[in-house]
């Protein structure tokens, strides 16, 4: 499935997937690179990645591509730049990349608004049981109006806890406050001055867990946050608590989440990220009515994906030509 455009002594770049057309236009117009592409919407196979990257000066990859020492060795000494079409970079072997003096571009900021919107939509859909309601309409479960049928939880007068008040955490908080949220708690490594904009209260994680009606995880994946949402975490939440994760799947221990949801320890959960991705269709979480799982679509608006495609192409070109990259990862 390799697609090639031959062009003399141009620098070779390998794209591990079809990318939005906005990015391809920029690469074509630049006239400095010969593009080889894994011409599919599905992930590149490992063997094809190792073959495709051989001799490449630049690599444009996705979050699902593990770029480790083996890939870097296969590419060889020509490799100057890796541009990832993502804000996350835990798929990149940063220490190895740094050691070899390879520059890295990524796509932060541009997907903040789209991810924040999706997170709020997921929170509302989970708390107000929208997928359950749609299913009841379709399967004939909707008979007459019933006072307690499909009741959920509202944001008005509630306490929301945000774990990780970075760019996306703030964007989520700004969108939630107009719903009449009474208190916004947040936890993380440090207190943030900008939290004043949403009247955010910096509290220890245990306080956030015990006092919040809604808990939103929007932290980055680090050794400290990996598996953070476990049995002990869920046991500190309210029984009426709603848990939402749009950060990284591995922040959550999914077995412990299943137990918390099925036992009534917490009320509901909404996930846009899982481990693995895709989540197997026979996964226990998918048997629960009080768990809403989406297929990692946080940044999935046409405009956002187009901007991500363009930015990843500009990062790639900057690295190839030894000029500034619009979004370079600093080690």
JSON list of N, CA and C in Angstrom, two decimals, residues 115 118-127 131 172 215-218 228-230 233-234 237 241-261 266-280 283-299:
[
{"chain": "A", "resi": 115, "resn": "UNK", "atom": "N", "xyz": [-11.25, 18.92, 21.77]},
{"chain": "A", "resi": 115, "resn": "UNK", "atom": "CA", "xyz": [-11.21, 17.90, 22.83]},
{"chain": "A", "resi": 115, "resn": "UNK", "atom": "C", "xyz": [-12.04, 18.33, 24.03]},
{"chain": "A", "resi": 118, "resn": "UNK", "atom": "N", "xyz": [-15.74, 17.85, 23.18]},
{"chain": "A", "resi": 118, "resn": "UNK", "atom": "CA", "xyz": [-16.09, 16.43, 23.21]},
{"chain": "A", "resi": 118, "resn": "UNK", "atom": "C", "xyz": [-16.19, 15.92, 24.64]},
{"chain": "A", "resi": 119, "resn": "UNK", "atom": "N", "xyz": [-15.28, 16.40, 25.51]},
{"chain": "A", "resi": 119, "resn": "UNK", "atom": "CA", "xyz": [-15.29, 15.97, 26.91]},
{"chain": "A", "resi": 119, "resn": "UNK", "atom": "C", "xyz": [-16.57, 16.41, 27.61]},
{"chain": "A", "resi": 120, "resn": "UNK", "atom": "N", "xyz": [-16.99, 17.64, 27.34]},
{"chain": "A", "resi": 120, "resn": "UNK", "atom": "CA", "xyz": [-18.25, 18.14, 27.92]},
{"chain": "A", "resi": 120, "resn": "UNK", "atom": "C", "xyz": [-19.43, 17.34, 27.37]},
{"chain": "A", "resi": 121, "resn": "UNK", "atom": "N", "xyz": [-19.42, 17.06, 26.08]},
{"chain": "A", "resi": 121, "resn": "UNK", "atom": "CA", "xyz": [-20.49, 16.25, 25.47]},
{"chain": "A", "resi": 121, "resn": "UNK", "atom": "C", "xyz": [-20.54, 14.86, 26.10]},
{"chain": "A", "resi": 122, "resn": "UNK", "atom": "N", "xyz": [-19.38, 14.27, 26.31]},
{"chain": "A", "resi": 122, "resn": "UNK", "atom": "CA", "xyz": [-19.30, 12.94, 26.92]},
{"chain": "A", "resi": 122, "resn": "UNK", "atom": "C", "xyz": [-19.78, 12.97, 28.36]},
{"chain": "A", "resi": 123, "resn": "UNK", "atom": "N", "xyz": [-19.41, 14.02, 29.10]},
{"chain": "A", "resi": 123, "resn": "UNK", "atom": "CA", "xyz": [-19.86, 14.16, 30.48]},
{"chain": "A", "resi": 123, "resn": "UNK", "atom": "C", "xyz": [-21.39, 14.25, 30.55]},
{"chain": "A", "resi": 124, "resn": "UNK", "atom": "N", "xyz": [-21.95, 15.08, 29.70]},
{"chain": "A", "resi": 124, "resn": "UNK", "atom": "CA", "xyz": [-23.41, 15.24, 29.69]},
{"chain": "A", "resi": 124, "resn": "UNK", "atom": "C", "xyz": [-24.12, 13.97, 29.25]},
{"chain": "A", "resi": 125, "resn": "UNK", "atom": "N", "xyz": [-23.58, 13.32, 28.21]},
{"chain": "A", "resi": 125, "resn": "UNK", "atom": "CA", "xyz": [-24.19, 12.08, 27.70]},
{"chain": "A", "resi": 125, "resn": "UNK", "atom": "C", "xyz": [-24.16, 10.99, 28.76]},
{"chain": "A", "resi": 126, "resn": "UNK", "atom": "N", "xyz": [-23.07, 10.94, 29.53]},
{"chain": "A", "resi": 126, "resn": "UNK", "atom": "CA", "xyz": [-22.94, 9.92, 30.58]},
{"chain": "A", "resi": 126, "resn": "UNK", "atom": "C", "xyz": [-23.84, 10.24, 31.76]},
{"chain": "A", "resi": 127, "resn": "UNK", "atom": "N", "xyz": [-23.78, 11.50, 32.22]},
{"chain": "A", "resi": 127, "resn": "UNK", "atom": "CA", "xyz": [-24.54, 11.89, 33.41]},
{"chain": "A", "resi": 127, "resn": "UNK", "atom": "C", "xyz": [-26.04, 11.83, 33.18]},
{"chain": "A", "resi": 131, "resn": "UNK", "atom": "N", "xyz": [-27.08, 7.67, 25.80]},
{"chain": "A", "resi": 131, "resn": "UNK", "atom": "CA", "xyz": [-27.07, 6.43, 25.00]},
{"chain": "A", "resi": 131, "resn": "UNK", "atom": "C", "xyz": [-28.13, 5.43, 25.45]},
{"chain": "A", "resi": 172, "resn": "UNK", "atom": "N", "xyz": [-12.00, 22.82, 29.28]},
{"chain": "A", "resi": 172, "resn": "UNK", "atom": "CA", "xyz": [-13.17, 22.08, 29.76]},
{"chain": "A", "resi": 172, "resn": "UNK", "atom": "C", "xyz": [-13.86, 22.88, 30.87]},
{"chain": "A", "resi": 215, "resn": "UNK", "atom": "N", "xyz": [-16.00, 14.02, 38.06]},
{"chain": "A", "resi": 215, "resn": "UNK", "atom": "CA", "xyz": [-14.54, 14.04, 38.02]},
{"chain": "A", "resi": 215, "resn": "UNK", "atom": "C", "xyz": [-14.09, 13.88, 36.57]},
{"chain": "A", "resi": 216, "resn": "UNK", "atom": "N", "xyz": [-13.30, 14.84, 36.12]},
{"chain": "A", "resi": 216, "resn": "UNK", "atom": "CA", "xyz": [-12.81, 14.85, 34.75]},
{"chain": "A", "resi": 216, "resn": "UNK", "atom": "C", "xyz": [-11.30, 14.69, 34.78]},
{"chain": "A", "resi": 217, "resn": "UNK", "atom": "N", "xyz": [-10.80, 13.68, 34.08]},
{"chain": "A", "resi": 217, "resn": "UNK", "atom": "CA", "xyz": [-9.36, 13.47, 34.01]},
{"chain": "A", "resi": 217, "resn": "UNK", "atom": "C", "xyz": [-8.83, 14.05, 32.70]},
{"chain": "A", "resi": 218, "resn": "UNK", "atom": "N", "xyz": [-7.95, 15.05, 32.83]},
{"chain": "A", "resi": 218, "resn": "UNK", "atom": "CA", "xyz": [-7.36, 15.66, 31.62]},
{"chain": "A", "resi": 218, "resn": "UNK", "atom": "C", "xyz": [-5.86, 15.90, 31.82]},
{"chain": "A", "resi": 228, "resn": "UNK", "atom": "N", "xyz": [-3.35, 5.56, 37.81]},
{"chain": "A", "resi": 228, "resn": "UNK", "atom": "CA", "xyz": [-3.75, 6.37, 38.97]},
{"chain": "A", "resi": 228, "resn": "UNK", "atom": "C", "xyz": [-5.21, 6.11, 39.38]},
{"chain": "A", "resi": 229, "resn": "UNK", "atom": "N", "xyz": [-6.07, 5.93, 38.40]},
{"chain": "A", "resi": 229, "resn": "UNK", "atom": "CA", "xyz": [-7.50, 5.74, 38.69]},
{"chain": "A", "resi": 229, "resn": "UNK", "atom": "C", "xyz": [-7.75, 4.25, 38.93]},
{"chain": "A", "resi": 230, "resn": "UNK", "atom": "N", "xyz": [-7.54, 3.85, 40.17]},
{"chain": "A", "resi": 230, "resn": "UNK", "atom": "CA", "xyz": [-7.61, 2.44, 40.54]},
{"chain": "A", "resi": 230, "resn": "UNK", "atom": "C", "xyz": [-8.66, 2.22, 41.64]},
{"chain": "A", "resi": 233, "resn": "UNK", "atom": "N", "xyz": [-8.71, 4.82, 44.32]},
{"chain": "A", "resi": 233, "resn": "UNK", "atom": "CA", "xyz": [-9.21, 6.08, 43.73]},
{"chain": "A", "resi": 233, "resn": "UNK", "atom": "C", "xyz": [-10.74, 6.06, 43.70]},
{"chain": "A", "resi": 234, "resn": "UNK", "atom": "N", "xyz": [-11.33, 5.02, 43.10]},
{"chain": "A", "resi": 234, "resn": "UNK", "atom": "CA", "xyz": [-12.80, 4.97, 42.97]},
{"chain": "A", "resi": 234, "resn": "UNK", "atom": "C", "xyz": [-13.49, 4.82, 44.32]},
{"chain": "A", "resi": 237, "resn": "UNK", "atom": "N", "xyz": [-14.54, 8.12, 45.82]},
{"chain": "A", "resi": 237, "resn": "UNK", "atom": "CA", "xyz": [-15.57, 8.91, 45.13]},
{"chain": "A", "resi": 237, "resn": "UNK", "atom": "C", "xyz": [-16.95, 8.70, 45.77]},
{"chain": "A", "resi": 241, "resn": "UNK", "atom": "N", "xyz": [-21.14, 9.70, 42.06]},
{"chain": "A", "resi": 241, "resn": "UNK", "atom": "CA", "xyz": [-20.11, 10.36, 41.25]},
{"chain": "A", "resi": 241, "resn": "UNK", "atom": "C", "xyz": [-20.06, 9.86, 39.82]},
{"chain": "A", "resi": 242, "resn": "UNK", "atom": "N", "xyz": [-19.78, 10.79, 38.91]},
{"chain": "A", "resi": 242, "resn": "UNK", "atom": "CA", "xyz": [-19.63, 10.48, 37.49]},
{"chain": "A", "resi": 242, "resn": "UNK", "atom": "C", "xyz": [-18.18, 10.74, 37.10]},
{"chain": "A", "resi": 243, "resn": "UNK", "atom": "N", "xyz": [-17.55, 9.75, 36.48]},
{"chain": "A", "resi": 243, "resn": "UNK", "atom": "CA", "xyz": [-16.13, 9.79, 36.13]},
{"chain": "A", "resi": 243, "resn": "UNK", "atom": "C", "xyz": [-15.98, 9.89, 34.61]},
{"chain": "A", "resi": 244, "resn": "UNK", "atom": "N", "xyz": [-15.16, 10.84, 34.16]},
{"chain": "A", "resi": 244, "resn": "UNK", "atom": "CA", "xyz": [-14.95, 11.03, 32.71]},
{"chain": "A", "resi": 244, "resn": "UNK", "atom": "C", "xyz": [-13.46, 11.12, 32.42]},
{"chain": "A", "resi": 245, "resn": "UNK", "atom": "N", "xyz": [-13.00, 10.36, 31.43]},
{"chain": "A", "resi": 245, "resn": "UNK", "atom": "CA", "xyz": [-11.59, 10.39, 31.04]},
{"chain": "A", "resi": 245, "resn": "UNK", "atom": "C", "xyz": [-11.44, 10.64, 29.55]},
{"chain": "A", "resi": 246, "resn": "UNK", "atom": "N", "xyz": [-10.75, 11.74, 29.22]},
{"chain": "A", "resi": 246, "resn": "UNK", "atom": "CA", "xyz": [-10.42, 12.02, 27.81]},
{"chain": "A", "resi": 246, "resn": "UNK", "atom": "C", "xyz": [-8.93, 12.27, 27.66]},
{"chain": "A", "resi": 247, "resn": "UNK", "atom": "N", "xyz": [-8.14, 11.74, 28.60]},
{"chain": "A", "resi": 247, "resn": "UNK", "atom": "CA", "xyz": [-6.69, 11.97, 28.56]},
{"chain": "A", "resi": 247, "resn": "UNK", "atom": "C", "xyz": [-5.98, 10.81, 27.87]},
{"chain": "A", "resi": 248, "resn": "UNK", "atom": "N", "xyz": [-5.63, 9.79, 28.62]},
{"chain": "A", "resi": 248, "resn": "UNK", "atom": "CA", "xyz": [-5.00, 8.58, 28.09]},
{"chain": "A", "resi": 248, "resn": "UNK", "atom": "C", "xyz": [-5.60, 7.36, 28.78]},
{"chain": "A", "resi": 249, "resn": "UNK", "atom": "N", "xyz": [-5.80, 6.29, 28.03]},
{"chain": "A", "resi": 249, "resn": "UNK", "atom": "CA", "xyz": [-6.44, 5.10, 28.58]},
{"chain": "A", "resi": 249, "resn": "UNK", "atom": "C", "xyz": [-5.69, 4.50, 29.74]},
{"chain": "A", "resi": 250, "resn": "UNK", "atom": "N", "xyz": [-4.35, 4.54, 29.69]},
{"chain": "A", "resi": 250, "resn": "UNK", "atom": "CA", "xyz": [-3.56, 3.86, 30.72]},
{"chain": "A", "resi": 250, "resn": "UNK", "atom": "C", "xyz": [-3.54, 4.59, 32.06]},
{"chain": "A", "resi": 251, "resn": "UNK", "atom": "N", "xyz": [-4.19, 5.75, 32.14]},
{"chain": "A", "resi": 251, "resn": "UNK", "atom": "CA", "xyz": [-4.35, 6.44, 33.42]},
{"chain": "A", "resi": 251, "resn": "UNK", "atom": "C", "xyz": [-5.34, 5.66, 34.30]},
{"chain": "A", "resi": 252, "resn": "UNK", "atom": "N", "xyz": [-6.18, 4.85, 33.65]},
{"chain": "A", "resi": 252, "resn": "UNK", "atom": "CA", "xyz": [-7.25, 4.12, 34.36]},
{"chain": "A", "resi": 252, "resn": "UNK", "atom": "C", "xyz": [-6.95, 2.63, 34.44]},
{"chain": "A", "resi": 253, "resn": "UNK", "atom": "N", "xyz": [-7.15, 2.04, 35.61]},
{"chain": "A", "resi": 253, "resn": "UNK", "atom": "CA", "xyz": [-7.16, 0.59, 35.75]},
{"chain": "A", "resi": 253, "resn": "UNK", "atom": "C", "xyz": [-8.58, 0.14, 35.41]},
{"chain": "A", "resi": 254, "resn": "UNK", "atom": "N", "xyz": [-8.76, -0.41, 34.21]},
{"chain": "A", "resi": 254, "resn": "UNK", "atom": "CA", "xyz": [-10.11, -0.70, 33.71]},
{"chain": "A", "resi": 254, "resn": "UNK", "atom": "C", "xyz": [-10.81, -1.81, 34.48]},
{"chain": "A", "resi": 255, "resn": "UNK", "atom": "N", "xyz": [-10.05, -2.76, 35.04]},
{"chain": "A", "resi": 255, "resn": "UNK", "atom": "CA", "xyz": [-10.67, -3.82, 35.85]},
{"chain": "A", "resi": 255, "resn": "UNK", "atom": "C", "xyz": [-11.27, -3.20, 37.11]},
{"chain": "A", "resi": 256, "resn": "UNK", "atom": "N", "xyz": [-10.52, -2.27, 37.72]},
{"chain": "A", "resi": 256, "resn": "UNK", "atom": "CA", "xyz": [-11.03, -1.61, 38.93]},
{"chain": "A", "resi": 256, "resn": "UNK", "atom": "C", "xyz": [-12.22, -0.70, 38.61]},
{"chain": "A", "resi": 257, "resn": "UNK", "atom": "N", "xyz": [-12.19, -0.07, 37.43]},
{"chain": "A", "resi": 257, "resn": "UNK", "atom": "CA", "xyz": [-13.32, 0.76, 37.01]},
{"chain": "A", "resi": 257, "resn": "UNK", "atom": "C", "xyz": [-14.56, -0.10, 36.81]},
{"chain": "A", "resi": 258, "resn": "UNK", "atom": "N", "xyz": [-14.40, -1.25, 36.16]},
{"chain": "A", "resi": 258, "resn": "UNK", "atom": "CA", "xyz": [-15.53, -2.17, 35.96]},
{"chain": "A", "resi": 258, "resn": "UNK", "atom": "C", "xyz": [-16.15, -2.55, 37.30]},
{"chain": "A", "resi": 259, "resn": "UNK", "atom": "N", "xyz": [-15.29, -2.88, 38.25]},
{"chain": "A", "resi": 259, "resn": "UNK", "atom": "CA", "xyz": [-15.76, -3.28, 39.59]},
{"chain": "A", "resi": 259, "resn": "UNK", "atom": "C", "xyz": [-16.52, -2.14, 40.26]},
{"chain": "A", "resi": 260, "resn": "UNK", "atom": "N", "xyz": [-15.98, -0.92, 40.15]},
{"chain": "A", "resi": 260, "resn": "UNK", "atom": "CA", "xyz": [-16.62, 0.25, 40.77]},
{"chain": "A", "resi": 260, "resn": "UNK", "atom": "C", "xyz": [-17.99, 0.54, 40.15]},
{"chain": "A", "resi": 261, "resn": "UNK", "atom": "N", "xyz": [-18.09, 0.36, 38.84]},
{"chain": "A", "resi": 261, "resn": "UNK", "atom": "CA", "xyz": [-19.35, 0.63, 38.13]},
{"chain": "A", "resi": 261, "resn": "UNK", "atom": "C", "xyz": [-20.38, -0.47, 38.38]},
{"chain": "A", "resi": 266, "resn": "UNK", "atom": "N", "xyz": [-19.48, 3.75, 42.16]},
{"chain": "A", "resi": 266, "resn": "UNK", "atom": "CA", "xyz": [-19.69, 5.05, 41.50]},
{"chain": "A", "resi": 266, "resn": "UNK", "atom": "C", "xyz": [-20.87, 4.92, 40.55]},
{"chain": "A", "resi": 267, "resn": "UNK", "atom": "N", "xyz": [-21.43, 6.07, 40.14]},
{"chain": "A", "resi": 267, "resn": "UNK", "atom": "CA", "xyz": [-22.68, 6.03, 39.36]},
{"chain": "A", "resi": 267, "resn": "UNK", "atom": "C", "xyz": [-22.47, 5.71, 37.89]},
{"chain": "A", "resi": 268, "resn": "UNK", "atom": "N", "xyz": [-21.46, 6.34, 37.27]},
{"chain": "A", "resi": 268, "resn": "UNK", "atom": "CA", "xyz": [-21.31, 6.19, 35.82]},
{"chain": "A", "resi": 268, "resn": "UNK", "atom": "C", "xyz": [-19.92, 6.63, 35.39]},
{"chain": "A", "resi": 269, "resn": "UNK", "atom": "N", "xyz": [-19.54, 6.20, 34.19]},
{"chain": "A", "resi": 269, "resn": "UNK", "atom": "CA", "xyz": [-18.25, 6.62, 33.63]},
{"chain": "A", "resi": 269, "resn": "UNK", "atom": "C", "xyz": [-18.38, 6.84, 32.13]},
{"chain": "A", "resi": 270, "resn": "UNK", "atom": "N", "xyz": [-17.65, 7.84, 31.64]},
{"chain": "A", "resi": 270, "resn": "UNK", "atom": "CA", "xyz": [-17.56, 8.12, 30.21]},
{"chain": "A", "resi": 270, "resn": "UNK", "atom": "C", "xyz": [-16.11, 8.14, 29.80]},
{"chain": "A", "resi": 271, "resn": "UNK", "atom": "N", "xyz": [-15.76, 7.34, 28.80]},
{"chain": "A", "resi": 271, "resn": "UNK", "atom": "CA", "xyz": [-14.37, 7.22, 28.36]},
{"chain": "A", "resi": 271, "resn": "UNK", "atom": "C", "xyz": [-14.24, 7.53, 26.87]},
{"chain": "A", "resi": 272, "resn": "UNK", "atom": "N", "xyz": [-13.29, 8.40, 26.52]},
{"chain": "A", "resi": 272, "resn": "UNK", "atom": "CA", "xyz": [-12.97, 8.58, 25.10]},
{"chain": "A", "resi": 272, "resn": "UNK", "atom": "C", "xyz": [-11.66, 7.88, 24.77]},
{"chain": "A", "resi": 273, "resn": "UNK", "atom": "N", "xyz": [-11.00, 7.36, 25.81]},
{"chain": "A", "resi": 273, "resn": "UNK", "atom": "CA", "xyz": [-9.72, 6.67, 25.64]},
{"chain": "A", "resi": 273, "resn": "UNK", "atom": "C", "xyz": [-9.75, 5.38, 26.46]},
{"chain": "A", "resi": 274, "resn": "UNK", "atom": "N", "xyz": [-9.13, 4.34, 25.92]},
{"chain": "A", "resi": 274, "resn": "UNK", "atom": "CA", "xyz": [-9.15, 3.03, 26.58]},
{"chain": "A", "resi": 274, "resn": "UNK", "atom": "C", "xyz": [-7.80, 2.35, 26.41]},
{"chain": "A", "resi": 275, "resn": "UNK", "atom": "N", "xyz": [-7.65, 1.20, 27.06]},
{"chain": "A", "resi": 275, "resn": "UNK", "atom": "CA", "xyz": [-6.50, 0.33, 26.84]},
{"chain": "A", "resi": 275, "resn": "UNK", "atom": "C", "xyz": [-7.02, -1.09, 26.60]},
{"chain": "A", "resi": 276, "resn": "UNK", "atom": "N", "xyz": [-6.77, -1.72, 25.46]},
{"chain": "A", "resi": 276, "resn": "UNK", "atom": "CA", "xyz": [-6.12, -1.12, 24.30]},
{"chain": "A", "resi": 276, "resn": "UNK", "atom": "C", "xyz": [-7.12, -0.29, 23.49]},
{"chain": "A", "resi": 277, "resn": "UNK", "atom": "N", "xyz": [-6.64, 0.29, 22.43]},
{"chain": "A", "resi": 277, "resn": "UNK", "atom": "CA", "xyz": [-7.51, 0.95, 21.46]},
{"chain": "A", "resi": 277, "resn": "UNK", "atom": "C", "xyz": [-7.28, 0.29, 20.11]},
{"chain": "A", "resi": 278, "resn": "UNK", "atom": "N", "xyz": [-8.33, -0.22, 19.46]},
{"chain": "A", "resi": 278, "resn": "UNK", "atom": "CA", "xyz": [-9.73, -0.24, 19.92]},
{"chain": "A", "resi": 278, "resn": "UNK", "atom": "C", "xyz": [-9.94, -1.22, 21.07]},
{"chain": "A", "resi": 279, "resn": "UNK", "atom": "N", "xyz": [-10.97, -0.93, 21.87]},
{"chain": "A", "resi": 279, "resn": "UNK", "atom": "CA", "xyz": [-11.35, -1.83, 22.96]},
{"chain": "A", "resi": 279, "resn": "UNK", "atom": "C", "xyz": [-12.05, -3.05, 22.35]},
{"chain": "A", "resi": 280, "resn": "UNK", "atom": "N", "xyz": [-11.66, -4.27, 22.71]},
{"chain": "A", "resi": 280, "resn": "UNK", "atom": "CA", "xyz": [-12.33, -5.46, 22.16]},
{"chain": "A", "resi": 280, "resn": "UNK", "atom": "C", "xyz": [-13.83, -5.41, 22.41]},
{"chain": "A", "resi": 283, "resn": "UNK", "atom": "N", "xyz": [-15.24, -6.72, 25.68]},
{"chain": "A", "resi": 283, "resn": "UNK", "atom": "CA", "xyz": [-14.70, -6.21, 26.94]},
{"chain": "A", "resi": 283, "resn": "UNK", "atom": "C", "xyz": [-15.82, -6.02, 27.97]},
{"chain": "A", "resi": 284, "resn": "UNK", "atom": "N", "xyz": [-15.57, -6.40, 29.22]},
{"chain": "A", "resi": 284, "resn": "UNK", "atom": "CA", "xyz": [-16.62, -6.29, 30.26]},
{"chain": "A", "resi": 284, "resn": "UNK", "atom": "C", "xyz": [-17.23, -4.89, 30.39]},
{"chain": "A", "resi": 285, "resn": "UNK", "atom": "N", "xyz": [-16.44, -3.83, 30.20]},
{"chain": "A", "resi": 285, "resn": "UNK", "atom": "CA", "xyz": [-16.98, -2.47, 30.33]},
{"chain": "A", "resi": 285, "resn": "UNK", "atom": "C", "xyz": [-18.14, -2.23, 29.37]},
{"chain": "A", "resi": 286, "resn": "UNK", "atom": "N", "xyz": [-18.11, -2.91, 28.21]},
{"chain": "A", "resi": 286, "resn": "UNK", "atom": "CA", "xyz": [-19.14, -2.69, 27.19]},
{"chain": "A", "resi": 286, "resn": "UNK", "atom": "C", "xyz": [-20.45, -3.41, 27.52]},
{"chain": "A", "resi": 287, "resn": "UNK", "atom": "N", "xyz": [-20.45, -4.19, 28.59]},
{"chain": "A", "resi": 287, "resn": "UNK", "atom": "CA", "xyz": [-21.70, -4.85, 29.02]},
{"chain": "A", "resi": 287, "resn": "UNK", "atom": "C", "xyz": [-22.49, -3.96, 29.98]},
{"chain": "A", "resi": 288, "resn": "UNK", "atom": "N", "xyz": [-21.89, -2.86, 30.42]},
{"chain": "A", "resi": 288, "resn": "UNK", "atom": "CA", "xyz": [-22.51, -2.01, 31.44]},
{"chain": "A", "resi": 288, "resn": "UNK", "atom": "C", "xyz": [-23.31, -0.87, 30.82]},
{"chain": "A", "resi": 289, "resn": "UNK", "atom": "N", "xyz": [-24.52, -0.66, 31.33]},
{"chain": "A", "resi": 289, "resn": "UNK", "atom": "CA", "xyz": [-25.33, 0.46, 30.86]},
{"chain": "A", "resi": 289, "resn": "UNK", "atom": "C", "xyz": [-24.79, 1.79, 31.34]},
{"chain": "A", "resi": 290, "resn": "UNK", "atom": "N", "xyz": [-24.08, 1.78, 32.48]},
{"chain": "A", "resi": 290, "resn": "UNK", "atom": "CA", "xyz": [-23.61, 3.04, 33.06]},
{"chain": "A", "resi": 290, "resn": "UNK", "atom": "C", "xyz": [-22.18, 3.38, 32.66]},
{"chain": "A", "resi": 291, "resn": "UNK", "atom": "N", "xyz": [-21.75, 2.83, 31.52]},
{"chain": "A", "resi": 291, "resn": "UNK", "atom": "CA", "xyz": [-20.42, 3.17, 30.99]},
{"chain": "A", "resi": 291, "resn": "UNK", "atom": "C", "xyz": [-20.54, 3.53, 29.52]},
{"chain": "A", "resi": 292, "resn": "UNK", "atom": "N", "xyz": [-20.18, 4.76, 29.18]},
{"chain": "A", "resi": 292, "resn": "UNK", "atom": "CA", "xyz": [-20.23, 5.23, 27.79]},
{"chain": "A", "resi": 292, "resn": "UNK", "atom": "C", "xyz": [-18.81, 5.26, 27.24]},
{"chain": "A", "resi": 293, "resn": "UNK", "atom": "N", "xyz": [-18.56, 4.50, 26.19]},
{"chain": "A", "resi": 293, "resn": "UNK", "atom": "CA", "xyz": [-17.21, 4.43, 25.61]},
{"chain": "A", "resi": 293, "resn": "UNK", "atom": "C", "xyz": [-17.25, 4.97, 24.17]},
{"chain": "A", "resi": 294, "resn": "UNK", "atom": "N", "xyz": [-16.39, 5.93, 23.90]},
{"chain": "A", "resi": 294, "resn": "UNK", "atom": "CA", "xyz": [-16.26, 6.50, 22.56]},
{"chain": "A", "resi": 294, "resn": "UNK", "atom": "C", "xyz": [-14.91, 6.09, 21.96]},
{"chain": "A", "resi": 295, "resn": "UNK", "atom": "N", "xyz": [-14.80, 6.09, 20.62]},
{"chain": "A", "resi": 295, "resn": "UNK", "atom": "CA", "xyz": [-13.59, 5.58, 19.96]},
{"chain": "A", "resi": 295, "resn": "UNK", "atom": "C", "xyz": [-12.48, 6.62, 19.78]},
{"chain": "A", "resi": 296, "resn": "UNK", "atom": "N", "xyz": [-12.07, 7.28, 20.86]},
{"chain": "A", "resi": 296, "resn": "UNK", "atom": "CA", "xyz": [-10.98, 8.27, 20.85]},
{"chain": "A", "resi": 296, "resn": "UNK", "atom": "C", "xyz": [-11.18, 9.32, 19.75]},
{"chain": "A", "resi": 297, "resn": "UNK", "atom": "N", "xyz": [-12.28, 10.08, 19.90]},
{"chain": "A", "resi": 297, "resn": "UNK", "atom": "CA", "xyz": [-12.64, 11.07, 18.87]},
{"chain": "A", "resi": 297, "resn": "UNK", "atom": "C", "xyz": [-12.57, 12.50, 19.40]},
{"chain": "A", "resi": 298, "resn": "UNK", "atom": "N", "xyz": [-11.73, 12.71, 20.45]},
{"chain": "A", "resi": 298, "resn": "UNK", "atom": "CA", "xyz": [-11.63, 14.04, 21.06]},
{"chain": "A", "resi": 298, "resn": "UNK", "atom": "C", "xyz": [-11.36, 15.16, 20.08]},
{"chain": "A", "resi": 299, "resn": "UNK", "atom": "N", "xyz": [-10.47, 14.94, 19.12]},
{"chain": "A", "resi": 299, "resn": "UNK", "atom": "CA", "xyz": [-10.10, 16.02, 18.19]},
{"chain": "A", "resi": 299, "resn": "UNK", "atom": "C", "xyz": [-10.83, 15.90, 16.85]}
]
